[in-house]
XYZ file of C-alpha atoms in Angstrom:
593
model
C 78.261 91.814 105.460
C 78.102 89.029 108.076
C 77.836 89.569 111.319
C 79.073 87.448 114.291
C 76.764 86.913 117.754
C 79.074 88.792 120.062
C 78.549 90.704 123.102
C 81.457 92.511 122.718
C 82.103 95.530 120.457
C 84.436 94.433 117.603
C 86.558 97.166 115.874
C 88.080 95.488 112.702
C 90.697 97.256 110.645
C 91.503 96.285 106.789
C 95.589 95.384 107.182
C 96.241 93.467 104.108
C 99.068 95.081 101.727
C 96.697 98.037 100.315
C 95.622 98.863 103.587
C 99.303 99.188 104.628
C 99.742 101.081 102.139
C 97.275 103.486 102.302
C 97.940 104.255 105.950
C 96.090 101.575 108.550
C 98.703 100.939 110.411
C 98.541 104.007 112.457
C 94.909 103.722 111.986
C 95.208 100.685 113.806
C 97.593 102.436 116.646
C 94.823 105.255 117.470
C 92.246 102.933 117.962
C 93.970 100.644 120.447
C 95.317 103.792 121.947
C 91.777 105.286 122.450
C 89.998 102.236 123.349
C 92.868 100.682 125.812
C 90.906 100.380 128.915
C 87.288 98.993 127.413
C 87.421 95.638 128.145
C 84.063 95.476 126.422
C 85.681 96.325 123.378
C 88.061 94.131 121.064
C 90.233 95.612 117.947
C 90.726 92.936 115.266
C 93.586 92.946 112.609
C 91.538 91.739 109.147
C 92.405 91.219 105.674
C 91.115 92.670 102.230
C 87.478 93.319 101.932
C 87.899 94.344 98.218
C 87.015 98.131 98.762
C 90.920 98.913 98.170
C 90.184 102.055 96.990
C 88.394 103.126 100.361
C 91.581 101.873 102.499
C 92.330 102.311 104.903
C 88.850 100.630 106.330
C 87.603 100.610 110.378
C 84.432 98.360 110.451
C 82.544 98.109 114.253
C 80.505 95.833 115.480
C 78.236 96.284 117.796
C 74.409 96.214 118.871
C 73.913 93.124 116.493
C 74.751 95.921 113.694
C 77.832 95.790 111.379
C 78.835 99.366 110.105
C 82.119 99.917 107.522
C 83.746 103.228 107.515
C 86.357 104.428 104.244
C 89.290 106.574 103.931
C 89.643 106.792 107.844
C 92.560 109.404 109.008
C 93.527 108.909 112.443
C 91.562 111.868 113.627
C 88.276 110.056 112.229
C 89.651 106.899 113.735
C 89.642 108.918 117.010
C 86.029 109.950 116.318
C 84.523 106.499 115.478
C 85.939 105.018 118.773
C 84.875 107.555 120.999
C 81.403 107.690 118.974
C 80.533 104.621 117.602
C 82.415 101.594 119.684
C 82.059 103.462 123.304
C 78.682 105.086 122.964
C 76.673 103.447 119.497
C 76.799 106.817 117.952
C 77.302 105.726 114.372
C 79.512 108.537 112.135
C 76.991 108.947 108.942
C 79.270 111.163 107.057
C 82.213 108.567 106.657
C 80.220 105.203 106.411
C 80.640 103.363 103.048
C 78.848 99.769 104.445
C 75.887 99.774 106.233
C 72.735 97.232 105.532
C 69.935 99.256 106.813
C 70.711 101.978 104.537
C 72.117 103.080 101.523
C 75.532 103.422 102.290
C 77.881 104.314 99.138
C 79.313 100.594 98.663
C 76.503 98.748 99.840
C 75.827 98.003 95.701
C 79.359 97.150 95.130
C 79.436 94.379 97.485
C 74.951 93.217 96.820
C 76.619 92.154 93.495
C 79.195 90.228 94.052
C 78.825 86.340 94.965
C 81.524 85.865 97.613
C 82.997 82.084 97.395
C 86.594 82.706 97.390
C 86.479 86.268 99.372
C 83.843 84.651 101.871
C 86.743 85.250 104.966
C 88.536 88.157 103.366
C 87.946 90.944 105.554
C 85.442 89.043 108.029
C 88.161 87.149 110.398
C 92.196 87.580 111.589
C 93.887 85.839 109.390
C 96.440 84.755 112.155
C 93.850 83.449 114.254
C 92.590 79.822 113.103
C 90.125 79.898 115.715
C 87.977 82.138 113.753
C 88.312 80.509 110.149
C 87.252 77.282 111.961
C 83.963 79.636 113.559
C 83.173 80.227 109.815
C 82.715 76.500 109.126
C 86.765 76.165 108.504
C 88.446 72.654 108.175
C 84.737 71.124 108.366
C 84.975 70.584 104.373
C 88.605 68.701 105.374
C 86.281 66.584 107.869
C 83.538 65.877 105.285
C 86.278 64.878 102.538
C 87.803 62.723 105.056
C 84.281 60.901 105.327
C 84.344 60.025 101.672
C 86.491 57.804 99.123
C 89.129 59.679 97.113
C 87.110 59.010 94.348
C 83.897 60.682 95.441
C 85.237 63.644 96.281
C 87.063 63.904 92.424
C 83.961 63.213 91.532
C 82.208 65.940 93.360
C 84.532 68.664 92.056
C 84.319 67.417 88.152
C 80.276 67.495 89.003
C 80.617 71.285 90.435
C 82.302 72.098 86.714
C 85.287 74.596 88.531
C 87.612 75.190 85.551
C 91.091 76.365 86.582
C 91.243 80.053 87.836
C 94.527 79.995 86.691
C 94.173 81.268 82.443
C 93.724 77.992 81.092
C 90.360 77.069 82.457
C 91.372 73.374 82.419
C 88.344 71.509 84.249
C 90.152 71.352 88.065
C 88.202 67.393 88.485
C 89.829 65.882 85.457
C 93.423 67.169 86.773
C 92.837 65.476 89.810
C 91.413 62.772 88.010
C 94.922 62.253 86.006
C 97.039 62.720 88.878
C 95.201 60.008 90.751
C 95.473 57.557 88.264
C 98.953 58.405 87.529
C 101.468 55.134 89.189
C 103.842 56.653 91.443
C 105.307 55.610 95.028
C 105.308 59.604 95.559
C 102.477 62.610 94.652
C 103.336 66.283 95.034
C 100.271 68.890 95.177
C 101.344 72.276 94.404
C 99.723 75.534 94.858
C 100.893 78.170 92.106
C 101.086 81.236 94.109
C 103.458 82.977 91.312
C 101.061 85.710 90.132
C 102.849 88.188 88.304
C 100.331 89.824 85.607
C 100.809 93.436 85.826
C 97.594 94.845 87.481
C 96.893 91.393 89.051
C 96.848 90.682 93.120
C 94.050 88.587 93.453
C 96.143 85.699 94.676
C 97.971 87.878 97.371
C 94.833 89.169 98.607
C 92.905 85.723 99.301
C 96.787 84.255 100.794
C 96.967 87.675 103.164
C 93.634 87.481 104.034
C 92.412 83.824 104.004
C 95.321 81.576 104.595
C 93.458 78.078 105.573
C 91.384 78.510 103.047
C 94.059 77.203 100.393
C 96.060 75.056 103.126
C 92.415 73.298 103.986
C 92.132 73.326 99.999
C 95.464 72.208 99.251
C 94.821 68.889 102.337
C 91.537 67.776 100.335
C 93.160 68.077 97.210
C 96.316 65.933 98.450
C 93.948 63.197 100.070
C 92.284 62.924 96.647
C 94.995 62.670 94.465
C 97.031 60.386 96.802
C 99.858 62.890 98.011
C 101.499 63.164 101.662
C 103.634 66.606 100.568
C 101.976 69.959 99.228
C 104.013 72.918 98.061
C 103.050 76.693 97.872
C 105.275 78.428 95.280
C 104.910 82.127 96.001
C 106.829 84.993 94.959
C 109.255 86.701 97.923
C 107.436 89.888 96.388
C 104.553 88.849 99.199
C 106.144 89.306 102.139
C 102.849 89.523 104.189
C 101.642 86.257 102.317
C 104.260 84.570 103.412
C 104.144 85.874 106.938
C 100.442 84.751 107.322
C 100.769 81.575 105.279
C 103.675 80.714 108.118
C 101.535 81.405 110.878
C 98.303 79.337 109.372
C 100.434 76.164 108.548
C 102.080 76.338 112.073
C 98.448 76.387 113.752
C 97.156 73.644 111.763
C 99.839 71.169 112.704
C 99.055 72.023 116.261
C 95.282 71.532 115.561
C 95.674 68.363 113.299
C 94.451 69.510 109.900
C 98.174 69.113 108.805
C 100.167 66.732 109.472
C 100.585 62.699 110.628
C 96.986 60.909 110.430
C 95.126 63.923 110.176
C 91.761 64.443 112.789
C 92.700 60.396 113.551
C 92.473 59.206 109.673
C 94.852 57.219 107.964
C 95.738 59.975 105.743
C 98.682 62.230 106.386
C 99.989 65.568 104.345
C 102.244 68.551 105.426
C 102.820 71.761 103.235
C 105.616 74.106 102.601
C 106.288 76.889 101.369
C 108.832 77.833 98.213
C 109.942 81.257 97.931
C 110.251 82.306 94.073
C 112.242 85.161 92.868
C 109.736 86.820 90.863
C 109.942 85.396 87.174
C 106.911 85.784 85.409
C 107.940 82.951 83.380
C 107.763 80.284 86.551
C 104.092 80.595 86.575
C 104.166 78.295 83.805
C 104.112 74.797 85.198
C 107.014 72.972 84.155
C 108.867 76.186 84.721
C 107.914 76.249 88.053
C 108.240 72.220 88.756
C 111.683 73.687 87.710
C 112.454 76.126 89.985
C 110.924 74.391 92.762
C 113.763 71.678 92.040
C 116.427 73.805 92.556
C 116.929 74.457 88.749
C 116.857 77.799 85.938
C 113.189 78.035 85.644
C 112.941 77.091 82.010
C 109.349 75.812 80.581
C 110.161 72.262 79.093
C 108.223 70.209 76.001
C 104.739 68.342 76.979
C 104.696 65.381 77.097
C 104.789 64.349 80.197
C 102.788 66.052 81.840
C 103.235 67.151 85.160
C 100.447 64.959 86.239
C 102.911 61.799 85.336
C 106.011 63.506 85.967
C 106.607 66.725 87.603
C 108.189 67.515 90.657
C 111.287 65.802 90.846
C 110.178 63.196 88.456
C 107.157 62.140 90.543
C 103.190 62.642 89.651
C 102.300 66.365 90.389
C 98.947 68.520 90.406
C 99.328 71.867 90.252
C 96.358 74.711 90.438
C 96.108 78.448 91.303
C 95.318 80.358 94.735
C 91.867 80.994 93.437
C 91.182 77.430 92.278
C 92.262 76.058 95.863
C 90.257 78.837 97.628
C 87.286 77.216 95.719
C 87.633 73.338 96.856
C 86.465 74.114 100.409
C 83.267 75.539 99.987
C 82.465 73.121 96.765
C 82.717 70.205 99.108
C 81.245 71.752 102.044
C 77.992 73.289 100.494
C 77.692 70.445 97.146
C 78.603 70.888 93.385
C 75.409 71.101 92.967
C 75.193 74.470 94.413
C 78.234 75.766 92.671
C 77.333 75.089 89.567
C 74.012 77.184 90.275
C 76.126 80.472 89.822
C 77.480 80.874 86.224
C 76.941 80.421 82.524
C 77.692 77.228 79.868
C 80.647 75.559 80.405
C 81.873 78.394 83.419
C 80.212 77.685 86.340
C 80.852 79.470 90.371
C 82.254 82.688 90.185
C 85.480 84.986 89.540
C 87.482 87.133 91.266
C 89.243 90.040 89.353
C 91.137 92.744 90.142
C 90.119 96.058 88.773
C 92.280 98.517 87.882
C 92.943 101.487 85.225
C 91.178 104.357 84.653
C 88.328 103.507 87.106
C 86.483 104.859 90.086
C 86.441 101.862 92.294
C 89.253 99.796 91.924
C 90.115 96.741 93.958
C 88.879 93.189 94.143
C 84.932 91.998 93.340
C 83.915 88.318 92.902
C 81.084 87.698 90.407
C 78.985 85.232 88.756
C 80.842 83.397 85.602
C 78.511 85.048 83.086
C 78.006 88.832 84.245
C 79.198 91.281 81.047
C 82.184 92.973 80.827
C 80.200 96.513 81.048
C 78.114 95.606 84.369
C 81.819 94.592 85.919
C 83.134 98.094 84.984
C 80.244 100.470 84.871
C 78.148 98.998 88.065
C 80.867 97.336 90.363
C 83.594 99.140 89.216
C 81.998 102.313 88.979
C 82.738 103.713 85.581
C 85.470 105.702 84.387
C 87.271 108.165 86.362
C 86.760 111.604 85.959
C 83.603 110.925 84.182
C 85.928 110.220 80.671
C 85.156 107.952 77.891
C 85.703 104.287 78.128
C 87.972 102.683 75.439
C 89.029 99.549 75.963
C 89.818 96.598 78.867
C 93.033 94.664 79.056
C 91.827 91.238 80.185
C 94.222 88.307 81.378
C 97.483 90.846 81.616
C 100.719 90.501 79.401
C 99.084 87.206 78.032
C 95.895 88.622 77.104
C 93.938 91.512 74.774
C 92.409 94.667 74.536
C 88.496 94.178 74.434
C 87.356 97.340 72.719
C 83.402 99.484 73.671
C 81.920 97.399 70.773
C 81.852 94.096 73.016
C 81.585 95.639 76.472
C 78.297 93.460 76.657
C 80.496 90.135 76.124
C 80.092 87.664 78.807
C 82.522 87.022 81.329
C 83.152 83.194 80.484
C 86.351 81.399 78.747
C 84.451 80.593 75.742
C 83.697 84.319 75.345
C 86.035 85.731 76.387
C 88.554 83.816 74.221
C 86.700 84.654 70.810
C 87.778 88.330 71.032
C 91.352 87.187 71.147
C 91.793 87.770 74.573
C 91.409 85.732 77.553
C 90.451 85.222 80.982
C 93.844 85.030 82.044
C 94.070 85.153 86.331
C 91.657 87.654 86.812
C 93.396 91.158 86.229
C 91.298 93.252 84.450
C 92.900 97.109 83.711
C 90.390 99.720 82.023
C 91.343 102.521 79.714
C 89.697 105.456 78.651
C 90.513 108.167 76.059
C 93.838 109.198 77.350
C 94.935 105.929 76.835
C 97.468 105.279 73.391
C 96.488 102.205 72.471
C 99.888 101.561 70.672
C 101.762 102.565 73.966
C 99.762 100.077 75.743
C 100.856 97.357 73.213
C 104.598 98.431 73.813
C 104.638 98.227 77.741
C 103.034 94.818 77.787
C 105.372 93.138 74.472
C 108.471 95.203 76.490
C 107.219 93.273 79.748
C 107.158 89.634 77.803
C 109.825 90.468 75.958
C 112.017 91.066 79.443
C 110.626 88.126 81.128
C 111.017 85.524 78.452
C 113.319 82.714 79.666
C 115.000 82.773 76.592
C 114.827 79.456 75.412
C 112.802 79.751 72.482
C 114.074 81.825 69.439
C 110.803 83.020 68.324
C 109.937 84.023 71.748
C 113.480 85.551 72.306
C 113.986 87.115 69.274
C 110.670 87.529 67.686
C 109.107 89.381 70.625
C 112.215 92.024 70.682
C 111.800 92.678 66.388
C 108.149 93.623 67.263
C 108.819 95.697 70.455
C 110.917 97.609 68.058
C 108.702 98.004 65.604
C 106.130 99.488 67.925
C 108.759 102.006 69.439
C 109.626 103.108 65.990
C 105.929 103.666 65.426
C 105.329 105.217 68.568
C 108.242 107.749 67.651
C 106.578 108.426 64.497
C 109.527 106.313 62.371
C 106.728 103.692 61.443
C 105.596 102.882 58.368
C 102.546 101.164 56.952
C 104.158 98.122 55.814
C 105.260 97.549 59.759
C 102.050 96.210 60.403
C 101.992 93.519 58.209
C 105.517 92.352 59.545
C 103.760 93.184 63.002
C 101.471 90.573 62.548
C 103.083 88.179 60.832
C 106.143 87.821 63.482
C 102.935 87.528 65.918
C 101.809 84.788 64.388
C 105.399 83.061 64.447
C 105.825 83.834 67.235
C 102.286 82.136 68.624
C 103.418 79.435 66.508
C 106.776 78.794 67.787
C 107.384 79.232 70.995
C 107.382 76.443 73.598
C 105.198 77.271 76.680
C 101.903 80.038 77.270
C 104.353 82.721 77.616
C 106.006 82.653 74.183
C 102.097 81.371 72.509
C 100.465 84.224 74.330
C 102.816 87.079 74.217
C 101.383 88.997 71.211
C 97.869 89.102 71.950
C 98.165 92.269 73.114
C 99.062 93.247 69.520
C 97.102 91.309 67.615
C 93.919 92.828 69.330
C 94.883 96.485 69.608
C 95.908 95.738 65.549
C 92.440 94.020 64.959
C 90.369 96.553 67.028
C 92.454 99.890 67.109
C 94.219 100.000 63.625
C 92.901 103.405 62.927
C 94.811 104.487 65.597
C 98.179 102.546 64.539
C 98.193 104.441 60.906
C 97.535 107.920 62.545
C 101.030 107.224 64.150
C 102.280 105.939 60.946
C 100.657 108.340 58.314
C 99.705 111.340 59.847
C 102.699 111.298 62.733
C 99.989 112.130 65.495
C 98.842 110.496 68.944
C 95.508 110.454 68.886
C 95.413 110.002 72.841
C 98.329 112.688 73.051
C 100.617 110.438 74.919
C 103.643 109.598 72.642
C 106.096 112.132 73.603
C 108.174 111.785 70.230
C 104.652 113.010 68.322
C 103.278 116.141 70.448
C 103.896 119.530 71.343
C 103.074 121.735 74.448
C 101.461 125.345 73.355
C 100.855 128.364 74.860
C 97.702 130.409 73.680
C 98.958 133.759 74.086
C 95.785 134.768 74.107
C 94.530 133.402 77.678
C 98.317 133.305 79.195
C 98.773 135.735 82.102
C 102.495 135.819 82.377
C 102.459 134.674 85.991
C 105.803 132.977 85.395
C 104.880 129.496 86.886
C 104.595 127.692 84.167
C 109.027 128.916 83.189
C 109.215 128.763 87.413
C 108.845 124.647 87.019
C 110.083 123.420 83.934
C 112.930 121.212 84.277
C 114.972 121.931 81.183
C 113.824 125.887 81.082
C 112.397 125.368 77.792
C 109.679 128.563 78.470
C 110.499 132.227 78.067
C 108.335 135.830 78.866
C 108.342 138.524 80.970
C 105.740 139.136 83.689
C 102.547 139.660 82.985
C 103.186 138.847 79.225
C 102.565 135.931 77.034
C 105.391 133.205 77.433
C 106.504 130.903 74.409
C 108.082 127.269 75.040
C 110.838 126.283 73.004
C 109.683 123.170 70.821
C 113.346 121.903 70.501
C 114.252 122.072 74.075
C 111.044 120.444 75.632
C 111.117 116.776 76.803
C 107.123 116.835 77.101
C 106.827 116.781 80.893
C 103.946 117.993 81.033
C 104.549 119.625 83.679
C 104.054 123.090 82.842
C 100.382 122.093 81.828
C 99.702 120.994 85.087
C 100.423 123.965 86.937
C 99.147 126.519 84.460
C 96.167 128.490 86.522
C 94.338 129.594 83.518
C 95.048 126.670 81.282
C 96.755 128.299 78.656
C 98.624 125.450 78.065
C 97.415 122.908 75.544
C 98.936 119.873 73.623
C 98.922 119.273 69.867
C-alpha cells in the first residue's frame, strides 16, 4: 500500500458496492460518530481495494504507517478509533494489511501489479483533488504536448490488446478510427458488463472515475473526436453516481470541455444508461441502443470505426482498456510492455469467484498460470475441497479443467483450450460442482439474452438447453451428445455477432473435458457431484439416526416419518431434494445417493 505525507490521521473506509453490501455504511457512521471532535483526524469515503471478501475494510493512516483492518463490525470500528487513530495503538488481532509484518493479505496484494486498480481504494472517488495528487490528468497534459499521431503510436508500441474478450490490439483501433473521413468522431466507453460473476468494470468506474474520463479525453484527442459516450448498465447505480460527480468536476477544472487546459482541442462526455441486455455489449448492438434503437447486433462490414454511432466514425473499448491509456502515456509503452508474456503485454484484472477462499478483484501480470491466480492469490478452494475446473470469460467462454491449471494467462493460451479470456470473470469449481448443470445455467443465460435475430442463435441454443435438461433429469441418451455438438457447431457457425459464435463454448469444453461425467447422467442415471435433483436421493442410516425429530421438524413437504428417539425414514416419492434435512441433521445421519 501507498501511503500519502500527511500530518493528519486518515481513517479510510472501503464504500464501493461490496462494501455496501457487506455492512460499511454503518461502519462508516461509528467512526465519524467516535472521532467527531478530532480535528487531527479525517474519515475518507474510498472505493474497492480488491479484498471483497474482507469487506467491510477501515484502513488508518497515521505515524507515516498505513495499517488495513477486515471484516470490521461496528464494535471493532469503535475499537480501532479509540485505539489506533486517537492513540497509535494498532489492533493486531483484526489487521489483514500491514507492510512491516506479515499481515494475512499482505501476499495477496505483493502479487498483483496494480495499473488499472492503482486509485481503487487509495483516494475518494468524489474528490478530483486527490486523483490529480496521484499524478491524475498529467497523462491528459503530456498527450496534449504531442501529435495525435504519436500518441497512437505510443499505445500500438505499449502492445495493450483490448480488455474487452477480443484482445483486438487497442493502437490499431485508434489507428482506423483516425484515418477514417468523417466531419464527426464518437469515442465510446463500453461500460455494459454483464458476464455472470464479472464486476471488474463497476469496481474501477465506483472507485476510479477520472481514470476512464482522463482515458476516454486522450483517446478522443487521438482519434479526432469532440463527443465521448459511457454506455453503462442502470444496474450500477453507484457508477453512475460517481461517474456524474467526476465529469461535473472536470468541466469545472478544464480536463473536459471547450479548449481543454488552453489547447485547441475540445471533448465533453456523457453518460448512456442501458437496460441491462447482455447482448448490447456487442458493439453494433450497443451503437444501436445508444441511437435510440432495439439493440440488435448488425452484419460487419462497416465497421464501427467507419460507421457507427449514428452513421459517423466510432471507437469503442472497455472500462479496463480506458483505465489503461493513462498510465501507458504517463509512465511510456516501454514500461508496459515490461509486464507480460508474447503477444499480451501489462496486466489483467479478474474477478474471482466460485468455490474459493478469497474472492474479489486481483490485477496480474499477462502471463501468470491459471493455478498461481487460484491457489496463491485466490487462496485455494474453500473448505479445503478439490479443485475441478475454472469458467473463464463467462457465458461466452469454457471450462478449463485441473489438467491445464498451469496454462498461461494470455489470449493465445487461453484460447487453445476452447475458452477465452473473455472480460476478466473467472468462477472456480470444485467437486460439488455438476459439470453438466454448469453447462445448463450458462446455455439457459445465452439462450434468454439472445436478441433473437439469428435462427441458429434463437433456436439452436434453446434445442441444446433442452437437451442438457433432459440429461440432467436423467431422460438423456448417448446419441444426445453427438446432436449436442453438432447444433454447437451450427450454431458457432451461424449466428451473426460474439454472442450467437460464442454461446456454446461452455458445452463444447465441459463435452471435450468432462464427458465421463455427461454419460454417467446418461448411462448410469447418477450425478456424480450429487447436484441434479431429478437423479439423487436423501437417506437416513438408521443406524447413526437419533430420532431427535429435527430433521421431520423442517422439511417443507413432510416427506420424513419416526417416533422419538427412533430411526426416521424419508419418503423417496414425496421429497423435492431440499436438502434441507441434511443440513440440520446433528449426527449426520443423513446422506445422499
Amino acid at each position: 500500500m501507498e501511503v500519502c505525507k500527511v500530518t493528519k490521521t486518515i481513517v479510510k473506509v472501503g464504500l464501493a458496492s461490496c462494501g455496501v453490501a457487506a455492512g460499511a455504511v454503518p461502519i462508516y457512521e461509528t467512526l465519524l460518530s467516535a472521532l467527531k471532535g478530532h480535528d487531527d483526524v479525517e474519515i475518507k469515503k474510498v472505493g474497492c481495494i480488491g479484498l471483497c471478501y474482507m469487506e467491510p475494510i477501515v484502513e488508518i493512516e497515521r505515524d507515516g504507517k498505513s495499517i488495513a483492518y477486515g471484516k470490521v463490525d461496528t464494535e471493532l470500528a469503535k475499537e480501532i478509533a479509540e485505539s489506533h487513530a486517537l492513540r497509535g495503538e494498532i489492533v493486531q488481532r483484526a489487521v489483514i494489511l500491514d507492510p512491516s509484518s506479515k499481515a494475512c493479505e499482505n501476499e495477496r496484494m505483493d502479487s498483483q501489479v496494480r495499473i488499472v486498480l492503482r486509485n481503487s481504494g487509495l483516494i475518494d472517488p468524489e474528490k478530483i483533488d486527490e486523483y490529480v495528487a496521484r499524478d491524475g490528468y498529467g497523462a491528459l497534459k503530456k498527450a496534449l504536448s504531442m501529435t495525435p499521431e504519436q500518441v497512437i503510436e505510443e499505445v500500438l508500441a505499449s502492445g495493450l490488446r483490448g480488455r474487452g474478450g477480443a484482445g483486438f490490439p487497442t493502437g490499431l483501433k485508434w489507428k482506423f478510427a483516425r484515418g477514417a473521413k468523417g466531419d464527426k468522431k464518437y469515442f465510446v466507453c463500453n461500460a455494459d458488463e454483464g458476464d455472470p460473476g464479472a464486476f471488474m468494470d463497476r469496481s474501477v468506474l465506483e472507485s476510479d472515475p477520472h481514470s476512464i474520463i482522463e482515458g476516454m479525453t486522450i483517446g478522443g484527442y487521438s482519434i479526432g473526436s469532440d463527443e465521448g459516450i459511457i454506455y453503462c448498465r442502470a444496474e450500477y447505480p453507484l457508477a453512475i453516481k460517481h461517474l456524474n460527480v467526476a465529469l461535473e468536476q472536470a468541466r469545472e477544472k478544464g480536463y473536459l470541455g471547450k479548449n481543454i487546459l488552453g489547447s485547441n482541442f475540445s471533448f465533453d462526455i456523457h453518460i448512456k444508461e442501458g437496460a441491462g441486455a447482455f447482448v448490447c455489449g456487442e458493439e453494433t448492438a450497443m451503437i444501436a441502443s445508444i441511437e435510440g434503437r432495439r439493440g440488435m447486433p448488425r452484419p460487419r462490414p462497416p465497421f464501427p470505426a467507419n460507421s457507427g454511432v449514428f452513421g459517423k466514425p466510432t471507437n469503442i473499448n472497455n472500462v479496463e482498456t480506458i483505465a489503461n491509456i493513462p498510465w501507458i502515456i504517463l509512465n511510456g509503452a516501454a514500461k508496459f510492455s515490461e509486464y507480460g508474456i508474447g503477444k499480451s503485454r501489462g496486466t489483467k484484472v479478474f474477478a474471482l469467484a466460485g468455490k474459493i477462499k478469497k474472492g474479489g478483484l486481483a490485477e496480474v501480470p499477462m502471463g501468470m498460470p491459471l493455478r498461481e491466480v487460484i491457489f496463491n492469490v485466490a487462496g485455494g478452494i474453500a473448505e479445503n475441497k478439490k479443485f475441478k475446473a475454472v469458467q473463464l470469460g463467462g457465458p461466452s467462454g469454457g471450462c478449463i479443467p485441473e489438467s491445464l491449471l498451469d496454462t498461461p494467462v494470455d489470449y493465445e493460451s487461453i484460447n487453445a483450450t476452447g475458452a477465452i479470456m473473455g472480460s476478466g470473470g473467472m468462477v472456480v469449481m470444485d467437486e460439488t460442482t455438476c459439470i453438466v448443470d454448469v453447462a445448463k445455467f450458462f446455455l439457459a443465460f445465452v439462450q434468454k439474452e439472445s436478441c433473437g435475430k439469428c435462427p441458429f442463435c434463437r433456436i439452436g441454443t434453446k434445442r441444446m438447453l433442452e437437451i442438457l435438461e433432459r440429461i440432467s433429469e436423467g431422460k438423456g441418451v448417448m446419441e444426445d451428445l453427438d446432436t449436442l455438438l453438432d447444433l454447437a457447431y451450427q450454431v458457432k457457425e451461424g449466428s451473426l455477432c460474439g454472442l450467437g459464435q460464442t454461446a456454446p463454448n461452455p458445452v463444447l469444453t465441459t463435452l471435450k473435458y468432462f464427458r465421463e461425467e455427461y454419460e454417467a447422467h446418461i448411462r448410469d442415471k447418477k450425478c456424480p457431484a450429487k447436484v441434479c435433483t431429478s437423479l439423487i436421493h436423501y437417506v437416513i442410516d438408521p443406524a447413526v439416526c437419533i430420532g431427535c425429530t429435527k430433521c421431520a421438524r423442517n422439511c417443507p413437504v413432510s416427506c420424513i416419518a419416526g417416533e422419538v428417539k427412533k430411526p426416521h425414514v424419508i419418503d423417496d416419492e414425496k421429497c423435492i431434494r431440499c436438502g434441507q434435512c441434511k443440513k440440520v441433521c446433528p449426527v449426520g445421519a443423513i446422506s445422499v445417493e
